């Protein structure tokens, strides 16, 4: 027998919705659980196999700043999936944030990003590109006050950062480690 959600109460409805769910557990115990709901998301690690670099972004992140004084993180480009296919959303986010027009994407996983609190599922992709694919300015949308900085990072440096525990964004860590497993030759001496 599975738990039953008897009802929900919305406590905030903005960029995200915050709900309180009234749940009855299989043994009959009533419990309350908080849920953050904003839909699906995508994340992409764009990498240039010729030059052996990846493109990451950084921007102000209020939550890490609030929790730990960290003003920004080195991250793989990502964003919410408004509608449509994850691949289309992934290409759109990478172009807005980095100025790279991606072709094919290599699926990594669709995973729950924070299953203890959030409904968010994130589709993660790897995407090879060339220098010629960098056709836009990047930097994010001014209307969303993103103020994104674009970083080209050598893949060997990303591997070393990962090994030292310095990649502290979960999606980026998963994507870097997946690329290391699938294309280890890109991380060695060139």
Coordinates of C-alpha atoms in Angstrom, one line a residue:
X1 CA 0.0 0.0 0.0
X2 CA 1.3 3.4 -0.9
X3 CA 1.0 6.7 1.0
X4 CA -2.0 8.8 0.1
X5 CA -1.9 12.6 -0.4
X6 CA -5.3 13.8 1.1
X7 CA -4.8 17.4 0.0
X8 CA -2.5 20.3 -0.4
X9 CA -2.4 23.9 0.7
X10 CA -0.5 26.5 -1.3
X11 CA 1.5 28.8 0.9
X12 CA 3.2 30.8 -1.8
X13 CA 2.6 31.1 -5.6
X14 CA 5.4 32.9 -7.5
X15 CA 8.3 31.8 -9.6
X16 CA 7.9 28.6 -7.5
X17 CA 4.9 27.3 -5.7
X18 CA 5.3 26.1 -2.1
X19 CA 2.7 23.6 -0.9
X20 CA 2.0 21.8 2.3
X21 CA 0.8 18.2 1.6
X22 CA -1.4 16.3 4.1
X23 CA -0.3 12.7 3.7
X24 CA -1.6 9.5 5.2
X25 CA 1.2 6.9 5.5
X26 CA 0.5 3.2 4.8
X27 CA 0.2 2.5 8.5
X28 CA -2.5 5.2 8.8
X29 CA -0.2 7.9 10.4
X30 CA -1.0 11.4 9.2
X31 CA 2.0 13.6 8.3
X32 CA 2.6 16.9 6.6
X33 CA 5.3 17.5 4.0
X34 CA 6.4 20.7 2.3
X35 CA 6.8 20.7 -1.4
X36 CA 8.6 23.2 -3.7
X37 CA 7.1 23.0 -7.2
X38 CA 8.4 24.8 -10.3
X39 CA 8.5 22.2 -13.0
X40 CA 11.2 20.5 -15.0
X41 CA 14.6 21.8 -15.8
X42 CA 17.6 21.1 -18.1
X43 CA 21.3 21.3 -17.7
X44 CA 24.1 20.9 -20.3
X45 CA 27.9 20.6 -20.3
X46 CA 29.1 22.1 -23.6
X47 CA 32.6 20.9 -24.5
X48 CA 34.9 21.4 -27.4
X49 CA 36.7 18.1 -28.0
X50 CA 39.3 19.8 -30.3
X51 CA 40.5 22.4 -27.8
X52 CA 39.6 20.2 -24.8
X53 CA 37.7 22.9 -23.0
X54 CA 34.2 23.1 -21.4
X55 CA 32.1 26.2 -21.2
X56 CA 30.6 26.9 -17.8
X57 CA 28.9 30.0 -16.4
X58 CA 28.8 31.9 -13.1
X59 CA 26.2 34.3 -11.8
X60 CA 24.8 35.5 -8.4
X61 CA 22.9 32.8 -6.6
X62 CA 20.9 34.1 -3.7
X63 CA 20.4 30.7 -1.9
X64 CA 24.2 29.8 -1.6
X65 CA 24.9 33.4 -0.7
X66 CA 22.3 33.3 2.1
X67 CA 23.3 29.9 3.4
X68 CA 27.1 30.2 3.1
X69 CA 28.2 33.6 1.8
X70 CA 29.0 32.1 -1.6
X71 CA 28.0 34.8 -4.2
X72 CA 28.3 32.6 -7.3
X73 CA 29.1 29.0 -8.4
X74 CA 30.9 27.6 -11.5
X75 CA 28.0 25.8 -13.2
X76 CA 26.9 24.1 -16.3
X77 CA 24.4 26.2 -18.2
X78 CA 20.9 25.3 -17.0
X79 CA 17.3 26.6 -16.8
X80 CA 13.7 25.8 -16.4
X81 CA 11.9 23.9 -19.2
X82 CA 8.9 26.1 -20.0
X83 CA 7.3 23.8 -22.5
X84 CA 8.4 21.6 -25.4
X85 CA 11.1 19.0 -25.5
X86 CA 14.0 19.0 -23.1
X87 CA 16.5 19.1 -26.0
X88 CA 14.9 22.3 -27.3
X89 CA 15.0 23.9 -23.8
X90 CA 18.7 22.8 -23.4
X91 CA 19.7 24.4 -26.7
X92 CA 17.8 27.6 -25.8
X93 CA 19.4 27.9 -22.3
X94 CA 22.9 27.3 -23.6
X95 CA 22.5 29.9 -26.4
X96 CA 21.1 32.5 -24.0
X97 CA 23.8 31.9 -21.4
X98 CA 26.9 31.2 -23.4
X99 CA 26.2 32.2 -27.0
X100 CA 26.8 28.7 -28.3
X101 CA 24.4 27.3 -30.9
X102 CA 24.4 23.6 -30.1
X103 CA 23.6 20.8 -32.6
X104 CA 23.3 17.3 -31.2
X105 CA 23.0 16.5 -27.5
X106 CA 24.0 13.4 -25.7
X107 CA 21.5 12.4 -23.0
X108 CA 23.0 11.7 -19.6
X109 CA 19.9 11.2 -17.3
X110 CA 16.6 12.6 -16.2
X111 CA 17.0 12.9 -12.4
X112 CA 15.3 14.3 -9.4
X113 CA 17.4 17.3 -8.3
X114 CA 16.2 17.5 -4.6
X115 CA 13.7 14.7 -4.0
X116 CA 13.3 15.5 -0.3
X117 CA 11.6 18.9 -1.1
X118 CA 11.2 19.6 -4.8
X119 CA 9.2 18.3 -7.7
X120 CA 12.1 19.3 -10.1
X121 CA 13.3 16.7 -12.5
X122 CA 16.4 17.8 -14.5
X123 CA 17.3 16.5 -17.9
X124 CA 21.1 16.5 -18.2
X125 CA 23.1 16.5 -21.5
X126 CA 26.6 16.5 -22.8
X127 CA 27.1 18.6 -26.0
X128 CA 30.2 18.7 -28.2
X129 CA 30.7 22.0 -30.0
X130 CA 33.3 23.8 -32.1
X131 CA 34.6 27.4 -31.9
X132 CA 32.4 28.2 -35.0
X133 CA 29.3 27.4 -32.9
X134 CA 29.9 30.4 -30.7
X135 CA 27.6 32.8 -32.6
X136 CA 25.9 34.8 -29.9
X137 CA 27.0 37.1 -27.1
X138 CA 25.8 34.9 -24.2
X139 CA 25.5 36.4 -20.7
X140 CA 21.9 35.6 -20.1
X141 CA 18.8 37.7 -20.5
X142 CA 18.9 41.3 -19.3
X143 CA 15.2 41.1 -18.6
X144 CA 15.9 38.4 -16.0
X145 CA 18.9 40.2 -14.4
X146 CA 21.1 37.1 -14.9
X147 CA 24.4 38.9 -15.4
X148 CA 26.1 35.7 -16.4
X149 CA 29.9 35.4 -16.8
X150 CA 31.0 32.8 -19.3
X151 CA 34.1 30.7 -18.6
X152 CA 36.1 28.4 -20.8
X153 CA 37.8 25.9 -18.6
X154 CA 40.3 23.2 -19.8
X155 CA 38.9 19.7 -19.2
X156 CA 42.1 18.7 -17.3
X157 CA 41.4 21.6 -14.9
X158 CA 37.8 20.5 -14.4
X159 CA 39.0 16.9 -13.6
X160 CA 41.5 18.3 -11.1
X161 CA 38.8 20.6 -9.6
X162 CA 36.5 17.6 -9.3
X163 CA 39.2 15.5 -7.6
X164 CA 39.9 18.2 -5.1
X165 CA 36.2 18.6 -4.3
X166 CA 36.0 22.1 -5.8
X167 CA 33.0 21.5 -8.1
X168 CA 30.2 22.2 -5.7
X169 CA 27.3 22.4 -8.1
X170 CA 25.7 18.9 -8.2
X171 CA 24.6 19.0 -11.9
X172 CA 28.0 20.2 -13.0
X173 CA 29.8 17.5 -11.0
X174 CA 27.5 14.8 -12.5
X175 CA 28.1 16.1 -16.0
X176 CA 31.9 16.4 -15.6
X177 CA 32.2 12.9 -14.2
X178 CA 30.0 11.5 -16.9
X179 CA 32.2 13.1 -19.6
X180 CA 35.2 11.7 -17.9
X181 CA 33.7 8.2 -18.0
X182 CA 32.5 8.4 -21.5
X183 CA 35.4 10.3 -23.1
X184 CA 38.5 9.8 -20.8
X185 CA 40.9 10.6 -23.7
X186 CA 39.8 14.3 -23.5
X187 CA 41.2 14.7 -20.0
X188 CA 44.7 13.5 -20.6
X189 CA 47.7 15.4 -22.0
X190 CA 46.9 16.9 -25.4

